């Protein structure tokens, strides 16, 4: 891992927070207004709010770090010969946003030399700001957070999400939903993967799994989970990667029980 001095770290973290807050304010202004909407698939929408939020965040990051790479959901990657790559979801939970359902987030992560370095996830309707810098703990606003200490699946609350398309992943996940549901206290599917993971990081859920997510959905939250003491893997217990398209996140205590259900 490349050496990053405190001044640079502070500037990058500060920029991520300012950009998330500016984007959050923009989303609140646009919430419950009439929006122009395009469809990327059957139920997969992109609205003027997604695009405006993305433009704002990219501008703020480029102003401070013109040489860095930027991967965002709604435009082609900005490629540069740099080890620093910002990974951004300008509006995670677009369907919720369009319907005025208040579970949506702004997610801004920074990868350095192929490893997640910091992450910021803002829930604009509650002003909850989840954040972490690698090796420095995870926070909800200014409060340090950690995953739950629930020991067994039978005492756990879980969360998942479903893909937009009614594809093989969708039907497989319906089966997994049934299996998990019968073994735990409940399964939630609020519709923002970034927030789901942050809820796990602060102990509101004990486990989360989902297929088919993109790096921008989980990059920022993955470092928040790790710093909160959580465990990340694929569905076979192998190494996690934000590029792998399957994620199991737990409080560490229920990993084996969840892997058993995912395997069968
Ligand atoms: C979606 C949300 C949702 C997940 C979908 C994602 P978007 O992101 O994270 O929880 O189930 O797979 O695509 O499209 O609202 O940014
Ligand atoms: Ca997303
Ligand atoms: Ca999005």
GROMACS .gro file of N, CA and C in nm, residues 38-142:
model
  315
   38UNK      N    1  -3.539   0.829  -1.726
   38UNK     CA    2  -3.514   0.734  -1.835
   38UNK      C    3  -3.509   0.595  -1.776
   39UNK      N    4  -3.541   0.495  -1.859
   39UNK     CA    5  -3.536   0.356  -1.812
   39UNK      C    6  -3.415   0.286  -1.873
   40UNK      N    7  -3.328   0.227  -1.785
   40UNK     CA    8  -3.214   0.149  -1.834
   40UNK      C    9  -3.256   0.003  -1.849
   41UNK      N   10  -3.372  -0.034  -1.795
   41UNK     CA   11  -3.424  -0.170  -1.800
   41UNK      C   12  -3.568  -0.165  -1.752
   42UNK      N   13  -3.630  -0.283  -1.732
   42UNK     CA   14  -3.771  -0.294  -1.693
   42UNK      C   15  -3.807  -0.200  -1.577
   43UNK      N   16  -3.723  -0.204  -1.471
   43UNK     CA   17  -3.753  -0.123  -1.353
   43UNK      C   18  -3.631  -0.043  -1.309
   44UNK      N   19  -3.530  -0.037  -1.396
   44UNK     CA   20  -3.403   0.026  -1.361
   44UNK      C   21  -3.401   0.169  -1.415
   45UNK      N   22  -3.424   0.265  -1.325
   45UNK     CA   23  -3.440   0.403  -1.371
   45UNK      C   24  -3.313   0.486  -1.350
   46UNK      N   25  -3.299   0.586  -1.436
   46UNK     CA   26  -3.200   0.691  -1.408
   46UNK      C   27  -3.274   0.824  -1.421
   47UNK      N   28  -3.262   0.905  -1.317
   47UNK     CA   29  -3.338   1.031  -1.315
   47UNK      C   30  -3.242   1.149  -1.328
   48UNK      N   31  -3.302   1.266  -1.346
   48UNK     CA   32  -3.218   1.387  -1.351
   48UNK      C   33  -3.146   1.406  -1.217
   49UNK      N   34  -3.201   1.351  -1.108
   49UNK     CA   35  -3.136   1.364  -0.977
   49UNK      C   36  -3.007   1.281  -0.971
   50UNK      N   37  -3.011   1.158  -1.028
   50UNK     CA   38  -2.889   1.076  -1.033
   50UNK      C   39  -2.780   1.153  -1.106
   51UNK      N   40  -2.819   1.211  -1.222
   51UNK     CA   41  -2.719   1.276  -1.308
   51UNK      C   42  -2.666   1.405  -1.245
   52UNK      N   43  -2.756   1.483  -1.186
   52UNK     CA   44  -2.712   1.609  -1.124
   52UNK      C   45  -2.621   1.580  -1.005
   53UNK      N   46  -2.657   1.478  -0.926
   53UNK     CA   47  -2.575   1.442  -0.810
   53UNK      C   48  -2.436   1.397  -0.858
   54UNK      N   49  -2.436   1.315  -0.963
   54UNK     CA   50  -2.308   1.266  -1.016
   54UNK      C   51  -2.221   1.381  -1.067
   55UNK      N   52  -2.282   1.473  -1.142
   55UNK     CA   53  -2.205   1.587  -1.195
   55UNK      C   54  -2.141   1.667  -1.082
   56UNK      N   55  -2.221   1.692  -0.980
   56UNK     CA   56  -2.172   1.771  -0.867
   56UNK      C   57  -2.053   1.702  -0.798
   57UNK      N   58  -2.067   1.573  -0.772
   57UNK     CA   59  -1.961   1.501  -0.700
   57UNK      C   60  -1.834   1.494  -0.786
   58UNK      N   61  -1.852   1.462  -0.913
   58UNK     CA   62  -1.734   1.449  -1.001
   58UNK      C   63  -1.662   1.583  -1.012
   59UNK      N   64  -1.739   1.691  -1.026
   59UNK     CA   65  -1.676   1.825  -1.033
   59UNK      C   66  -1.596   1.855  -0.908
   60UNK      N   67  -1.654   1.826  -0.791
   60UNK     CA   68  -1.585   1.858  -0.665
   60UNK      C   69  -1.457   1.775  -0.650
   61UNK      N   70  -1.463   1.650  -0.691
   61UNK     CA   71  -1.343   1.565  -0.679
   61UNK      C   72  -1.238   1.606  -0.782
   62UNK      N   73  -1.283   1.634  -0.903
   62UNK     CA   74  -1.185   1.671  -1.008
   62UNK      C   75  -1.117   1.805  -0.977
   63UNK      N   76  -1.192   1.894  -0.913
   63UNK     CA   77  -1.133   2.024  -0.878
   63UNK      C   78  -1.012   2.004  -0.785
   64UNK      N   79  -1.025   1.912  -0.689
   64UNK     CA   80  -0.918   1.889  -0.591
   64UNK      C   81  -0.813   1.790  -0.641
   65UNK      N   82  -0.858   1.689  -0.719
   65UNK     CA   83  -0.768   1.579  -0.759
   65UNK      C   84  -0.782   1.550  -0.908
   66UNK      N   85  -0.736   1.646  -0.992
   66UNK     CA   86  -0.757   1.631  -1.136
   66UNK      C   87  -0.690   1.508  -1.197
   67UNK      N   88  -0.590   1.451  -1.128
   67UNK     CA   89  -0.517   1.337  -1.186
   67UNK      C   90  -0.576   1.201  -1.148
   68UNK      N   91  -0.672   1.199  -1.056
   68UNK     CA   92  -0.724   1.070  -1.008
   68UNK      C   93  -0.822   1.009  -1.109
   69UNK      N   94  -0.842   0.878  -1.097
   69UNK     CA   95  -0.942   0.809  -1.179
   69UNK      C   96  -1.078   0.818  -1.108
   70UNK      N   97  -1.185   0.812  -1.185
   70UNK     CA   98  -1.319   0.817  -1.124
   70UNK      C   99  -1.409   0.715  -1.194
   71UNK      N  100  -1.465   0.625  -1.113
   71UNK     CA  101  -1.562   0.527  -1.163
   71UNK      C  102  -1.698   0.562  -1.101
   72UNK      N  103  -1.792   0.599  -1.185
   72UNK     CA  104  -1.927   0.631  -1.133
   72UNK      C  105  -2.030   0.553  -1.213
   73UNK      N  106  -2.152   0.548  -1.159
   73UNK     CA  107  -2.253   0.462  -1.221
   73UNK      C  108  -2.300   0.513  -1.357
   74UNK      N  109  -2.319   0.642  -1.372
   74UNK     CA  110  -2.394   0.692  -1.487
   74UNK      C  111  -2.310   0.748  -1.602
   75UNK      N  112  -2.179   0.732  -1.596
   75UNK     CA  113  -2.096   0.780  -1.709
   75UNK      C  114  -1.972   0.691  -1.723
   76UNK      N  115  -1.907   0.696  -1.839
   76UNK     CA  116  -1.788   0.613  -1.857
   76UNK      C  117  -1.679   0.651  -1.756
   77UNK      N  118  -1.595   0.554  -1.723
   77UNK     CA  119  -1.489   0.578  -1.625
   77UNK      C  120  -1.394   0.687  -1.672
   78UNK      N  121  -1.352   0.774  -1.580
   78UNK     CA  122  -1.248   0.873  -1.611
   78UNK      C  123  -1.115   0.803  -1.582
   79UNK      N  124  -1.042   0.772  -1.688
   79UNK     CA  125  -0.917   0.695  -1.674
   79UNK      C  126  -0.800   0.791  -1.664
   80UNK      N  127  -0.709   0.763  -1.575
   80UNK     CA  128  -0.584   0.839  -1.562
   80UNK      C  129  -0.477   0.743  -1.516
   81UNK      N  130  -0.353   0.777  -1.540
   81UNK     CA  131  -0.245   0.691  -1.490
   81UNK      C  132  -0.223   0.722  -1.342
   82UNK      N  133  -0.313   0.676  -1.259
   82UNK     CA  134  -0.306   0.706  -1.116
   82UNK      C  135  -0.345   0.583  -1.036
   83UNK      N  136  -0.287   0.566  -0.916
   83UNK     CA  137  -0.326   0.457  -0.825
   83UNK      C  138  -0.454   0.491  -0.750
   84UNK      N  139  -0.499   0.616  -0.761
   84UNK     CA  140  -0.615   0.661  -0.683
   84UNK      C  141  -0.741   0.653  -0.770
   85UNK      N  142  -0.840   0.578  -0.723
   85UNK     CA  143  -0.964   0.565  -0.800
   85UNK      C  144  -1.084   0.589  -0.709
   86UNK      N  145  -1.159   0.692  -0.739
   86UNK     CA  146  -1.283   0.721  -0.667
   86UNK      C  147  -1.394   0.634  -0.726
   87UNK      N  148  -1.475   0.575  -0.639
   87UNK     CA  149  -1.583   0.487  -0.685
   87UNK      C  150  -1.713   0.537  -0.623
   88UNK      N  151  -1.803   0.583  -0.710
   88UNK     CA  152  -1.914   0.667  -0.663
   88UNK      C  153  -2.049   0.617  -0.709
   89UNK      N  154  -2.143   0.607  -0.616
   89UNK     CA  155  -2.284   0.593  -0.654
   89UNK      C  156  -2.353   0.723  -0.611
   90UNK      N  157  -2.391   0.806  -0.709
   90UNK     CA  158  -2.445   0.938  -0.674
   90UNK      C  159  -2.584   0.932  -0.612
   91UNK      N  160  -2.653   0.821  -0.633
   91UNK     CA  161  -2.785   0.800  -0.571
   91UNK      C  162  -2.807   0.648  -0.566
   92UNK      N  163  -2.788   0.592  -0.449
   92UNK     CA  164  -2.811   0.448  -0.432
   92UNK      C  165  -2.951   0.431  -0.374
   93UNK      N  166  -3.037   0.366  -0.452
   93UNK     CA  167  -3.177   0.354  -0.411
   93UNK      C  168  -3.266   0.444  -0.496
   94UNK      N  169  -3.238   0.448  -0.626
   94UNK     CA  170  -3.314   0.537  -0.715
   94UNK      C  171  -3.464   0.506  -0.713
   95UNK      N  172  -3.500   0.377  -0.710
   95UNK     CA  173  -3.643   0.343  -0.710
   95UNK      C  174  -3.710   0.402  -0.587
   96UNK      N  175  -3.646   0.388  -0.471
   96UNK     CA  176  -3.701   0.447  -0.349
   96UNK      C  177  -3.717   0.598  -0.365
   97UNK      N  178  -3.611   0.661  -0.418
   97UNK     CA  179  -3.612   0.808  -0.436
   97UNK      C  180  -3.731   0.852  -0.521
   98UNK      N  181  -3.752   0.781  -0.631
   98UNK     CA  182  -3.859   0.818  -0.724
   98UNK      C  183  -3.996   0.807  -0.656
   99UNK      N  184  -4.009   0.712  -0.564
   99UNK     CA  185  -4.138   0.691  -0.496
   99UNK      C  186  -4.149   0.767  -0.363
  100UNK      N  187  -4.047   0.845  -0.331
  100UNK     CA  188  -4.052   0.922  -0.205
  100UNK      C  189  -4.031   0.834  -0.082
  101UNK      N  190  -3.975   0.714  -0.103
  101UNK     CA  191  -3.946   0.624   0.010
  101UNK      C  192  -3.806   0.660   0.060
  102UNK      N  193  -3.791   0.696   0.187
  102UNK     CA  194  -3.668   0.769   0.225
  102UNK      C  195  -3.541   0.688   0.245
  103UNK      N  196  -3.533   0.566   0.189
  103UNK     CA  197  -3.409   0.488   0.201
  103UNK      C  198  -3.327   0.504   0.074
  104UNK      N  199  -3.246   0.605   0.068
  104UNK     CA  200  -3.153   0.623  -0.043
  104UNK      C  201  -3.029   0.693   0.011
  105UNK      N  202  -2.920   0.682  -0.064
  105UNK     CA  203  -2.791   0.729  -0.011
  105UNK      C  204  -2.701   0.784  -0.120
  106UNK      N  205  -2.599   0.856  -0.075
  106UNK     CA  206  -2.487   0.895  -0.162
  106UNK      C  207  -2.367   0.815  -0.112
  107UNK      N  208  -2.296   0.751  -0.205
  107UNK     CA  209  -2.187   0.664  -0.164
  107UNK      C  210  -2.058   0.704  -0.238
  108UNK      N  211  -1.954   0.736  -0.162
  108UNK     CA  212  -1.828   0.779  -0.223
  108UNK      C  213  -1.713   0.701  -0.158
  109UNK      N  214  -1.645   0.621  -0.238
  109UNK     CA  215  -1.532   0.543  -0.187
  109UNK      C  216  -1.406   0.579  -0.262
  110UNK      N  217  -1.292   0.551  -0.201
  110UNK     CA  218  -1.164   0.575  -0.268
  110UNK      C  219  -1.079   0.448  -0.256
  111UNK      N  220  -1.038   0.399  -0.373
  111UNK     CA  221  -0.950   0.284  -0.379
  111UNK      C  222  -0.808   0.336  -0.408
  112UNK      N  223  -0.708   0.282  -0.339
  112UNK     CA  224  -0.569   0.320  -0.366
  112UNK      C  225  -0.491   0.193  -0.396
  113UNK      N  226  -0.430   0.189  -0.511
  113UNK     CA  227  -0.352   0.070  -0.554
  113UNK      C  228  -0.435  -0.057  -0.533
  114UNK      N  229  -0.555  -0.055  -0.584
  114UNK     CA  230  -0.645  -0.173  -0.584
  114UNK      C  231  -0.698  -0.215  -0.448
  115UNK      N  232  -0.681  -0.132  -0.346
  115UNK     CA  233  -0.740  -0.165  -0.215
  115UNK      C  234  -0.823  -0.048  -0.167
  116UNK      N  235  -0.939  -0.079  -0.108
  116UNK     CA  236  -1.024   0.031  -0.058
  116UNK      C  237  -0.951   0.105   0.053
  117UNK      N  238  -0.952   0.238   0.046
  117UNK     CA  239  -0.880   0.318   0.143
  117UNK      C  240  -0.974   0.395   0.235
  118UNK      N  241  -1.079   0.453   0.177
  118UNK     CA  242  -1.176   0.524   0.262
  118UNK      C  243  -1.314   0.519   0.198
  119UNK      N  244  -1.415   0.543   0.281
  119UNK     CA  245  -1.552   0.541   0.231
  119UNK      C  246  -1.643   0.632   0.313
  120UNK      N  247  -1.738   0.694   0.242
  120UNK     CA  248  -1.835   0.782   0.305
  120UNK      C  249  -1.972   0.748   0.246
  121UNK      N  250  -2.070   0.721   0.332
  121UNK     CA  251  -2.207   0.696   0.285
  121UNK      C  252  -2.299   0.789   0.363
  122UNK      N  253  -2.372   0.874   0.290
  122UNK     CA  254  -2.464   0.969   0.355
  122UNK      C  255  -2.608   0.927   0.329
  123UNK      N  256  -2.686   0.923   0.436
  123UNK     CA  257  -2.832   0.900   0.426
  123UNK      C  258  -2.898   1.036   0.441
  124UNK      N  259  -2.931   1.103   0.330
  124UNK     CA  260  -2.970   1.244   0.339
  124UNK      C  261  -3.099   1.270   0.418
  125UNK      N  262  -3.192   1.174   0.422
  125UNK     CA  263  -3.319   1.204   0.491
  125UNK      C  264  -3.306   1.195   0.643
  126UNK      N  265  -3.198   1.135   0.692
  126UNK     CA  266  -3.178   1.130   0.838
  126UNK      C  267  -3.051   1.203   0.881
  127UNK      N  268  -2.974   1.249   0.781
  127UNK     CA  269  -2.844   1.311   0.809
  127UNK      C  270  -2.747   1.217   0.880
  128UNK      N  271  -2.761   1.089   0.858
  128UNK     CA  272  -2.663   0.995   0.912
  128UNK      C  273  -2.548   0.984   0.812
  129UNK      N  274  -2.428   1.013   0.860
  129UNK     CA  275  -2.309   1.005   0.776
  129UNK      C  276  -2.221   0.892   0.829
  130UNK      N  277  -2.209   0.785   0.751
  130UNK     CA  278  -2.124   0.672   0.787
  130UNK      C  279  -1.990   0.693   0.718
  131UNK      N  280  -1.880   0.666   0.789
  131UNK     CA  281  -1.750   0.689   0.725
  131UNK      C  282  -1.643   0.599   0.786
  132UNK      N  283  -1.539   0.579   0.709
  132UNK     CA  284  -1.423   0.504   0.760
  132UNK      C  285  -1.301   0.535   0.674
  133UNK      N  286  -1.187   0.534   0.742
  133UNK     CA  287  -1.057   0.536   0.672
  133UNK      C  288  -0.988   0.407   0.716
  134UNK      N  289  -0.927   0.341   0.623
  134UNK     CA  290  -0.860   0.214   0.652
  134UNK      C  291  -0.766   0.225   0.774
  135UNK      N  292  -0.788   0.135   0.872
  135UNK     CA  293  -0.702   0.133   0.991
  135UNK      C  294  -0.740   0.233   1.098
  136UNK      N  295  -0.846   0.312   1.075
  136UNK     CA  296  -0.879   0.419   1.171
  136UNK      C  297  -1.019   0.408   1.228
  137UNK      N  298  -1.086   0.294   1.209
  137UNK     CA  299  -1.218   0.275   1.269
  137UNK      C  300  -1.330   0.328   1.180
  138UNK      N  301  -1.452   0.292   1.220
  138UNK     CA  302  -1.571   0.334   1.144
  138UNK      C  303  -1.657   0.423   1.232
  139UNK      N  304  -1.726   0.516   1.168
  139UNK     CA  305  -1.802   0.617   1.244
  139UNK      C  306  -1.940   0.639   1.184
  140UNK      N  307  -2.035   0.670   1.274
  140UNK     CA  308  -2.167   0.721   1.234
  140UNK      C  309  -2.172   0.862   1.290
  141UNK      N  310  -2.175   0.961   1.201
  141UNK     CA  311  -2.148   1.099   1.239
  141UNK      C  312  -2.015   1.098   1.317
  142UNK      N  313  -2.009   1.144   1.440
  142UNK     CA  314  -1.877   1.146   1.506
  142UNK      C  315  -1.858   1.027   1.601
   0.00000   0.00000   0.00000
